[in-house]
Short mmCIF file of C-alpha atoms and ligand atoms in Angstrom, two decimals:
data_model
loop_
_atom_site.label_atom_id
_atom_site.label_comp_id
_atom_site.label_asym_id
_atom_site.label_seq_id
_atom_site.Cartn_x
_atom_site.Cartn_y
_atom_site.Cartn_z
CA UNK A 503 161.37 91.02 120.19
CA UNK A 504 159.74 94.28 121.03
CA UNK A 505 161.93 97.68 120.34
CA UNK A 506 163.51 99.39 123.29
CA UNK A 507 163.92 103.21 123.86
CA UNK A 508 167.36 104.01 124.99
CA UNK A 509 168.02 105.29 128.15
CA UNK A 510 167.71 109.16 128.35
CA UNK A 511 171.17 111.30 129.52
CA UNK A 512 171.22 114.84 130.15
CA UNK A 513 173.06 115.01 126.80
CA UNK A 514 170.50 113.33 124.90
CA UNK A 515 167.48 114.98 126.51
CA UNK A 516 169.32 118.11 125.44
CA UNK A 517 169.58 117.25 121.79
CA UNK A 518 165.68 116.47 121.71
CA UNK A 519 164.93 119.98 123.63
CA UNK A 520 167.10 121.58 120.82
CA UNK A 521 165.02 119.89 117.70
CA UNK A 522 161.57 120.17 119.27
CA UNK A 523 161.33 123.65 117.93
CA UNK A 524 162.34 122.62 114.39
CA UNK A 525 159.91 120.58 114.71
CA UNK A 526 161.94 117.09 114.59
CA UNK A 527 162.01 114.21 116.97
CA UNK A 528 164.43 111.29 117.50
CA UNK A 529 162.71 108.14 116.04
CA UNK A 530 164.59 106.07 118.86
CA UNK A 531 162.85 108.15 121.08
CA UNK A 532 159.17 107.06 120.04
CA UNK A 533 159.76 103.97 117.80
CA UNK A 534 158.73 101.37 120.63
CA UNK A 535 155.64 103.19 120.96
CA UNK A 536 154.83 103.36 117.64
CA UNK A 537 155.85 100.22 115.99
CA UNK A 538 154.48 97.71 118.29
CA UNK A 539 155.28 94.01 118.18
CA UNK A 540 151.17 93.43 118.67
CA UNK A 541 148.19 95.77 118.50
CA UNK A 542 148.24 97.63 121.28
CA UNK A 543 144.49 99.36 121.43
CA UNK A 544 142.90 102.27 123.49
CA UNK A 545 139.77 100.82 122.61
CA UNK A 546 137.76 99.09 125.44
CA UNK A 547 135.34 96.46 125.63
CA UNK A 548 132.43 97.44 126.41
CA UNK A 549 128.46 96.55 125.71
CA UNK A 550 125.64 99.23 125.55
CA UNK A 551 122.20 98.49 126.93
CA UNK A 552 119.52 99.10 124.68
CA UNK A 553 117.03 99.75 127.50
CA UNK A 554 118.96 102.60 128.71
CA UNK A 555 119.88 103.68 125.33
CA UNK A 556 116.12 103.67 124.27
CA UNK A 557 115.33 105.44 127.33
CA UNK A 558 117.47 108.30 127.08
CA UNK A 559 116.77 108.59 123.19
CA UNK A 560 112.80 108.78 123.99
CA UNK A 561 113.56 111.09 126.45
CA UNK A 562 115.75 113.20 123.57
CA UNK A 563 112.46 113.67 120.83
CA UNK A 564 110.99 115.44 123.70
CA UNK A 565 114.28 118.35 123.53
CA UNK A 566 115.24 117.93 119.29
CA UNK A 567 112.74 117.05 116.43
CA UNK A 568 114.62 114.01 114.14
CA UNK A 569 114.56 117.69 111.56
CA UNK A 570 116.19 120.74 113.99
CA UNK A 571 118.86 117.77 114.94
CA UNK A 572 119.51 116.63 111.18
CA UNK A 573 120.00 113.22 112.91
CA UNK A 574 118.66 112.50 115.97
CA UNK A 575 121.14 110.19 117.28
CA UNK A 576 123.11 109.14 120.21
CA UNK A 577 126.52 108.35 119.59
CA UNK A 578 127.95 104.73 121.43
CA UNK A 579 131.18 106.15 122.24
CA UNK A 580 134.05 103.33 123.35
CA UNK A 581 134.65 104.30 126.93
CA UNK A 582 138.90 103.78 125.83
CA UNK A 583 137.68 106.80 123.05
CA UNK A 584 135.33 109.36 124.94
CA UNK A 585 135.23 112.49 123.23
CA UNK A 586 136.17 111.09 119.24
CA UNK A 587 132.70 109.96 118.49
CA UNK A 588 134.28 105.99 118.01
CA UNK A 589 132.85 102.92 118.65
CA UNK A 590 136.14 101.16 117.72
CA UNK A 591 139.17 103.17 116.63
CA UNK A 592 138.33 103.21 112.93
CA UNK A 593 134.43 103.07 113.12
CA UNK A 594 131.70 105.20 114.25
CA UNK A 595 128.41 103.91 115.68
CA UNK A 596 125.16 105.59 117.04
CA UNK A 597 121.49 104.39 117.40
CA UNK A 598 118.87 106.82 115.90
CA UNK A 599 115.27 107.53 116.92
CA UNK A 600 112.77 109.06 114.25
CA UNK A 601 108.89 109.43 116.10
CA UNK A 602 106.01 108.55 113.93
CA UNK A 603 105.56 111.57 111.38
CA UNK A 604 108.70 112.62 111.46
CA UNK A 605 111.30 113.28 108.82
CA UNK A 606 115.25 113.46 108.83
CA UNK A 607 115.52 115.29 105.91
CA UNK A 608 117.80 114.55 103.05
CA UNK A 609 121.75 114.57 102.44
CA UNK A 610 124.84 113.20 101.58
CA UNK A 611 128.22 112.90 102.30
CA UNK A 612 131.28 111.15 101.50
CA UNK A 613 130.96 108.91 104.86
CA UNK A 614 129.03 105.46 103.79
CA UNK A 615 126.32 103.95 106.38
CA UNK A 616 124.56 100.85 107.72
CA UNK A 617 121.66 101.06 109.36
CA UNK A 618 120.99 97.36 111.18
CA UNK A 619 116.96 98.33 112.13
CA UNK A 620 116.94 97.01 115.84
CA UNK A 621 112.71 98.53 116.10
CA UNK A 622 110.42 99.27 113.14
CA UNK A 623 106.90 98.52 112.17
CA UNK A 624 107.78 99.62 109.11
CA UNK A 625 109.87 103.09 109.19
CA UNK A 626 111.45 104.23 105.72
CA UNK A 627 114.56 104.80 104.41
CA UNK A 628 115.24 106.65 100.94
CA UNK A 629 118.58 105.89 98.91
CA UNK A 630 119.72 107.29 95.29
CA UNK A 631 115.79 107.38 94.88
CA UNK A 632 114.24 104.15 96.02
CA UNK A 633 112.68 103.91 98.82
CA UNK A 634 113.06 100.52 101.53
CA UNK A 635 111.05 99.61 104.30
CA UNK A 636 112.84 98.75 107.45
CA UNK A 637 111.64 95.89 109.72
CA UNK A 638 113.78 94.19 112.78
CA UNK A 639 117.37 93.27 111.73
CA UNK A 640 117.39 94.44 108.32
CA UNK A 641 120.74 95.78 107.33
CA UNK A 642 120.85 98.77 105.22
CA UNK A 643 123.74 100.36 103.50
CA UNK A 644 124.05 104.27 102.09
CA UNK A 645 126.40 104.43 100.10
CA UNK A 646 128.94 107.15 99.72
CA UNK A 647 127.53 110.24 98.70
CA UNK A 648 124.39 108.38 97.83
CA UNK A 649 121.38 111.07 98.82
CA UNK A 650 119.37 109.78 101.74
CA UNK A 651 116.68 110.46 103.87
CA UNK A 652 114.38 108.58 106.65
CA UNK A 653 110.55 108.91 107.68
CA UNK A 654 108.32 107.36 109.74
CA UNK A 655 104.63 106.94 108.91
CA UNK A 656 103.79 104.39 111.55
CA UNK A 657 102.21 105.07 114.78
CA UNK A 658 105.38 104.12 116.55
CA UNK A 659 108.65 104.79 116.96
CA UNK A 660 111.41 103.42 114.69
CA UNK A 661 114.84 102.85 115.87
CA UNK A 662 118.28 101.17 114.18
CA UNK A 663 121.61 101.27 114.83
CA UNK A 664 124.60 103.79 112.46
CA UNK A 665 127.37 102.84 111.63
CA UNK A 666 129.52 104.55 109.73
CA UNK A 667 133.91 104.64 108.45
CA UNK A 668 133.81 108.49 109.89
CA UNK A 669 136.81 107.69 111.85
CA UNK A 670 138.07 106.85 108.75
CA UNK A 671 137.61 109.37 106.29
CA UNK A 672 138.58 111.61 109.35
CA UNK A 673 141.81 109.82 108.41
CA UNK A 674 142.39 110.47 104.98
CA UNK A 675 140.89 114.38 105.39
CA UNK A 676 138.37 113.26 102.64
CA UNK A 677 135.05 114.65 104.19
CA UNK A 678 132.19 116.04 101.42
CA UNK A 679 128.59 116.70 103.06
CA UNK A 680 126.02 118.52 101.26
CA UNK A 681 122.20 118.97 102.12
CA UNK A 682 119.30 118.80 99.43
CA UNK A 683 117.52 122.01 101.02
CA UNK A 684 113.91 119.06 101.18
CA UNK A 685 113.31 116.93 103.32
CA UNK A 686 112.67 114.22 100.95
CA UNK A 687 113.91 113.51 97.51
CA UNK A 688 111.79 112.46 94.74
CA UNK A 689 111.09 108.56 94.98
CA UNK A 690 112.13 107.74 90.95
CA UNK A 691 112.25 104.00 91.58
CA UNK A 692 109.64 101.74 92.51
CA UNK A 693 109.93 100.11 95.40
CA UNK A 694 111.84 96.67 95.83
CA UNK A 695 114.00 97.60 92.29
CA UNK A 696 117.41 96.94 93.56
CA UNK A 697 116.69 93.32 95.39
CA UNK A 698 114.88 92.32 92.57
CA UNK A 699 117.46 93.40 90.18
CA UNK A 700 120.63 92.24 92.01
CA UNK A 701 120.13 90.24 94.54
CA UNK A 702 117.74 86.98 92.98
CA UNK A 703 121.65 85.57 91.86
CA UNK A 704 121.09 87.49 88.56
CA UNK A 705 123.19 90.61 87.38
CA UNK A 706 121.40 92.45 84.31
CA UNK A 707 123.20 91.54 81.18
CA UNK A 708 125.94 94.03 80.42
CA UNK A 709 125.88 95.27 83.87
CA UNK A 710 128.64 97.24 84.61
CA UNK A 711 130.09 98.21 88.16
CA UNK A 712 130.83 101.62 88.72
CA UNK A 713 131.43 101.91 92.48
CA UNK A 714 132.85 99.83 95.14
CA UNK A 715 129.34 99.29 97.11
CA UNK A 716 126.56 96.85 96.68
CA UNK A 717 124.06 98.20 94.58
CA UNK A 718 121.25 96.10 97.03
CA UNK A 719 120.95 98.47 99.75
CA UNK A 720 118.57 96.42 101.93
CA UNK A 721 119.31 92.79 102.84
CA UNK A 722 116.33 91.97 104.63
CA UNK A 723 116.41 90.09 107.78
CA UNK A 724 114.04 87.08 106.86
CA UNK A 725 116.34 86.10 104.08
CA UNK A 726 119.79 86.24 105.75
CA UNK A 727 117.90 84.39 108.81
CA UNK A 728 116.51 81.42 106.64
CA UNK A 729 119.89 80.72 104.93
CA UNK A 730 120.93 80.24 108.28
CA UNK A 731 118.23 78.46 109.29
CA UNK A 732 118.89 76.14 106.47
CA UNK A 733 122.30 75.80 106.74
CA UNK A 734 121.73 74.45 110.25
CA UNK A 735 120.72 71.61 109.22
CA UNK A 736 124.36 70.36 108.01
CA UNK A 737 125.24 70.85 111.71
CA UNK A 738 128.73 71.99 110.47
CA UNK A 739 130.23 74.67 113.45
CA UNK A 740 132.77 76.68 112.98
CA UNK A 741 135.15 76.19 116.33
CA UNK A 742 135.53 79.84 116.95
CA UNK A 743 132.61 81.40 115.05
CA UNK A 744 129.61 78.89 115.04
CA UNK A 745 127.55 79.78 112.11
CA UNK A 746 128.85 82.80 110.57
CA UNK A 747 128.01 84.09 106.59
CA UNK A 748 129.38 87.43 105.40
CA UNK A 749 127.19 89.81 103.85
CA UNK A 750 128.12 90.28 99.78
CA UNK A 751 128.12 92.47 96.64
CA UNK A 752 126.82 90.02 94.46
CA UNK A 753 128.69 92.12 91.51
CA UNK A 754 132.19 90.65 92.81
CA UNK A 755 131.48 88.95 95.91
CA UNK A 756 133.39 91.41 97.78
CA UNK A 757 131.98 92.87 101.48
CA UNK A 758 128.69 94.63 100.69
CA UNK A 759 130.19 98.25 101.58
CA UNK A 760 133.90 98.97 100.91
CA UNK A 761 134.98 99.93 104.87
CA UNK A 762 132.61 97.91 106.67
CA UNK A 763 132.55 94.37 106.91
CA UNK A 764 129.04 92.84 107.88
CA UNK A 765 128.36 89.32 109.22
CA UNK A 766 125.53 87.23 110.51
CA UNK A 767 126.61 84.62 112.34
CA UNK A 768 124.13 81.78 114.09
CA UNK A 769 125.87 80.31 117.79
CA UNK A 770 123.84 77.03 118.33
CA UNK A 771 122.03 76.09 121.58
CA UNK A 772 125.05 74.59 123.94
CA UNK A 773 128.26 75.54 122.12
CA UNK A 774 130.67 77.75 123.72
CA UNK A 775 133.02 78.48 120.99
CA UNK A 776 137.18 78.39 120.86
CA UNK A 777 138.79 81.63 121.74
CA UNK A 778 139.48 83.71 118.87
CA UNK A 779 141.43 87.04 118.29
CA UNK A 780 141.47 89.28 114.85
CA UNK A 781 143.12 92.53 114.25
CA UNK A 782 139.59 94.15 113.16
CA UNK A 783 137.92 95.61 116.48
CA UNK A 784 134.03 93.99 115.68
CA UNK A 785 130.86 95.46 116.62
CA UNK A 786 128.33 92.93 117.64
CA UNK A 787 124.30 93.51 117.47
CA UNK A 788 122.34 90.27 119.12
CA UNK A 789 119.23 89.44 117.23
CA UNK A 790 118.02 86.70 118.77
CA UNK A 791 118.83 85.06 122.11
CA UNK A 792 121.10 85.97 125.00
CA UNK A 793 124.17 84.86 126.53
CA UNK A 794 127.27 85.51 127.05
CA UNK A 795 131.36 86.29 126.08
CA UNK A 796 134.42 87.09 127.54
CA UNK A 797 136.56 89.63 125.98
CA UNK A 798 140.68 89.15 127.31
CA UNK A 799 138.65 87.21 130.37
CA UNK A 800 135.98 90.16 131.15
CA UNK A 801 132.83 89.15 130.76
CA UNK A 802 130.09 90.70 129.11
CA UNK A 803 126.51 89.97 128.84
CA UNK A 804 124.28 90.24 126.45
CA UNK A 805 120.65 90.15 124.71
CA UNK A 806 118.41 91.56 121.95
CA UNK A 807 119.42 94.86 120.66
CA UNK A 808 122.62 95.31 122.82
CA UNK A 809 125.61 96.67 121.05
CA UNK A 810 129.21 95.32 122.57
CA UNK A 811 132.48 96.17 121.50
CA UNK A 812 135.79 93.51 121.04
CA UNK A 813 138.68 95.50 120.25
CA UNK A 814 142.07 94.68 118.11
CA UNK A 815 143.45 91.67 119.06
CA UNK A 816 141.48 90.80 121.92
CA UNK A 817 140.77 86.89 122.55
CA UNK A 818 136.71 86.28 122.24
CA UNK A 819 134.80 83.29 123.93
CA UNK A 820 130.92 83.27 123.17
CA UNK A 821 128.46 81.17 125.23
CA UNK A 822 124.73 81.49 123.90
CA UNK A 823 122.38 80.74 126.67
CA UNK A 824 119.84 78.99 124.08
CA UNK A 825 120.60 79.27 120.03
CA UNK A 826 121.79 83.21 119.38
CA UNK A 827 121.82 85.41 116.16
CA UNK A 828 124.39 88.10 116.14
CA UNK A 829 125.26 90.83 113.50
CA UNK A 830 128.67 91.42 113.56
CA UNK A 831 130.74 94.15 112.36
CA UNK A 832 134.11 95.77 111.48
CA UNK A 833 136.99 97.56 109.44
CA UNK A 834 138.03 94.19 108.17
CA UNK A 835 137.23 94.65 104.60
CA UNK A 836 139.99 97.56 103.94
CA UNK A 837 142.24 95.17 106.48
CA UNK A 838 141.98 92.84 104.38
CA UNK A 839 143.23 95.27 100.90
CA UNK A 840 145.98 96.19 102.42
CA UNK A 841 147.44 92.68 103.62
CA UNK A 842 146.72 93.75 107.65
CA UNK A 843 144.68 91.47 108.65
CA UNK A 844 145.25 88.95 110.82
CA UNK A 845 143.55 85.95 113.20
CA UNK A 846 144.52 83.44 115.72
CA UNK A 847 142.05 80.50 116.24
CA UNK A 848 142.06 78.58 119.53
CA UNK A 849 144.68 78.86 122.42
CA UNK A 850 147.13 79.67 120.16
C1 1HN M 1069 124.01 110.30 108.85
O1 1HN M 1069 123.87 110.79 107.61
C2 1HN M 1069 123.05 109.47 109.38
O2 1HN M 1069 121.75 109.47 107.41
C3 1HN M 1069 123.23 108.94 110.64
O3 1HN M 1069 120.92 108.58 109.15
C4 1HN M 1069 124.32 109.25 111.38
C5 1HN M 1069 126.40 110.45 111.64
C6 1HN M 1069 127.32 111.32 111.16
C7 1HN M 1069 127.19 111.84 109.90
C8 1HN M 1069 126.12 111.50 109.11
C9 1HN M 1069 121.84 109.15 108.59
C10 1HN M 1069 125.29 110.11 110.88
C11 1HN M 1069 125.14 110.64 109.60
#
């Protein structure tokens, strides 16, 4: 049973007046707005275009160099969220251009990052060090207040998608950003170091974990895609989700980044999967394929690159046109910590 705000009387309305300036106010007053019996979201759903966000981007390096802007980015704001630089309520998400020579020089902050590459022939990405190169669908984490910093020595241009718990920190009032005063940091660590060292399902003896990220920061596309590829073969679908692996931190097994959740999930050619709802508003990035979903009955369409939006509680149908990849996602990791998160599978 939802809560019910009392009528107002003259009386009453009199008594709030009088505490207003002592800055008070009647829970009874509020409480059914504020302690809802379901999510109730201003996040909308919504997809982005990558043509027209490519477009306007291109048309950007020609105004800002990827150096005078810091980060030449354009943020995907949720049209239910205009003005708070969100993609969902507690995430922030933006899709960054750096032209061939360029540099966004380096920093760091307290905010951690993904970068899911959606166009490189082989732009670069610098973390703690060690450099990565960054091909289509690649996911990339920055850790918190990891120093970072991106080039481009191809001859075209490189483009991925941010995202990053901004809203988040925001929250907690926890914001630290510092630049190096360079534009690069010194490369210390040869290339390929931290995939070789954790992520061939070894750990170096004695290893000890001293923060909450993975310490792989690229997960390269051609790997996640073949264990899905293999996996296929068992022909075992998920009702509501298809194919769907989570990306790890192969020190615990926890999500790969501490606010972010990240998933690639495989929808196979014909399936049009059972409606499904979760309290974590997801994020999803097509990879391969196109099709379709409908978000509370709206439909949205979809193909390579796009970036669409299924907020809190929301009920999701997916219908692939052929077989579709999708990256996927969300808050649910810290959800999950503090016992919020929740899902309802089917018609329930
Ligand atoms: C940032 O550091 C990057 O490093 C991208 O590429 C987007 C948005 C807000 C704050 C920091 C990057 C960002 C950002």
């Amino acid at each position: 049973m939802a809560f019910e705000t009392p009528s107002e009387t003259p009386e009453r309305r009199a008594f709030y007046d009088s505490i207003d300036p002592e800055n008070m106010t009647a829970l009874w007053s509020v409480m059914a707005g504020i302690i809802t019996p379901e999510p109730t979201s201003g996040c909308k759903p919504h997809a982005w275009r990558y043509d027209t966000v490519r477009e306007k981007l291109i048309e950007a390096s020609a105004l800002i160099s990827a150096k005078e802007a810091e980060r030449r980015v354009l943020i995907l704001e949720n049209p239910g969220l205009r003005g708070q630089s969100r993609i969902t309520t507690s995430l922030y998400a933006g899709v960054q251009l750096v032209m061939p020579g360029e540099v966004a020089p380096a920093h760091r902050h307290s905010q951690s990052a993904l970068r899911f590459v959606l166009e490189s022939a082989g732009g670069e990405t610098v973390v703690n060090g060690e450099v990565t190169n960054m091909q289509y669908g690649d996911f990339v984490i920055t850790p918190h207040w990891q120093w970072h910093d991106h080039g481009n020595d191809t001859q075209d241009p490189v483009l991925w998608l941010d995202v990053l718990d901004i809203p988040i920190v925001q929250f907690f009032d926890a914001s630290f950003a510092e630049g190096m005063g360079e534009d690069q940091q010194k490369r210390d660590t040869p290339e390929g170091d931290s995939l070789a060292r954790y992520g061939a399902n070894m750990l170096p003896l004695g290893y000890e974990k001293s923060t909450p990220a993975s310490p792989i920061f690229n997960y390269p596309y051609d790997r996640s895609r073949e264990a899905l590829e293999r996996m296929k073969a068992a022909r075992e679908w998920d009702p509501c989700h298809g194919l769907k692996m989570r990306y790890v931190n192969p020190v615990n097994g926890d999500w790969a980044m501490p606010t972010v959740g990240t998933c690639l999930q495989l929808l196979p050619k014909g399936m049009k999967t059972a409606p499904y709802k979760s309290t974590d508003a997801t994020g999803f990035v097509p990879v391969e394929g196109r099709g379709r979903s409908w978000v509370n009955g709206q439909e949205i369409t979809w193909g390579p690159r796009d970036v669409f939006v299924v907020p809190s509680w929301h009920e999701v149908v997916h219908e692939p046109e052929g077989e579709a990849v999708l990256f996927a996602f969300s808050d649910r990791p810290i959800q999950e910590k503090l016992g919020l998160f929740r899902e309802a599978r089917g018609n329930a």
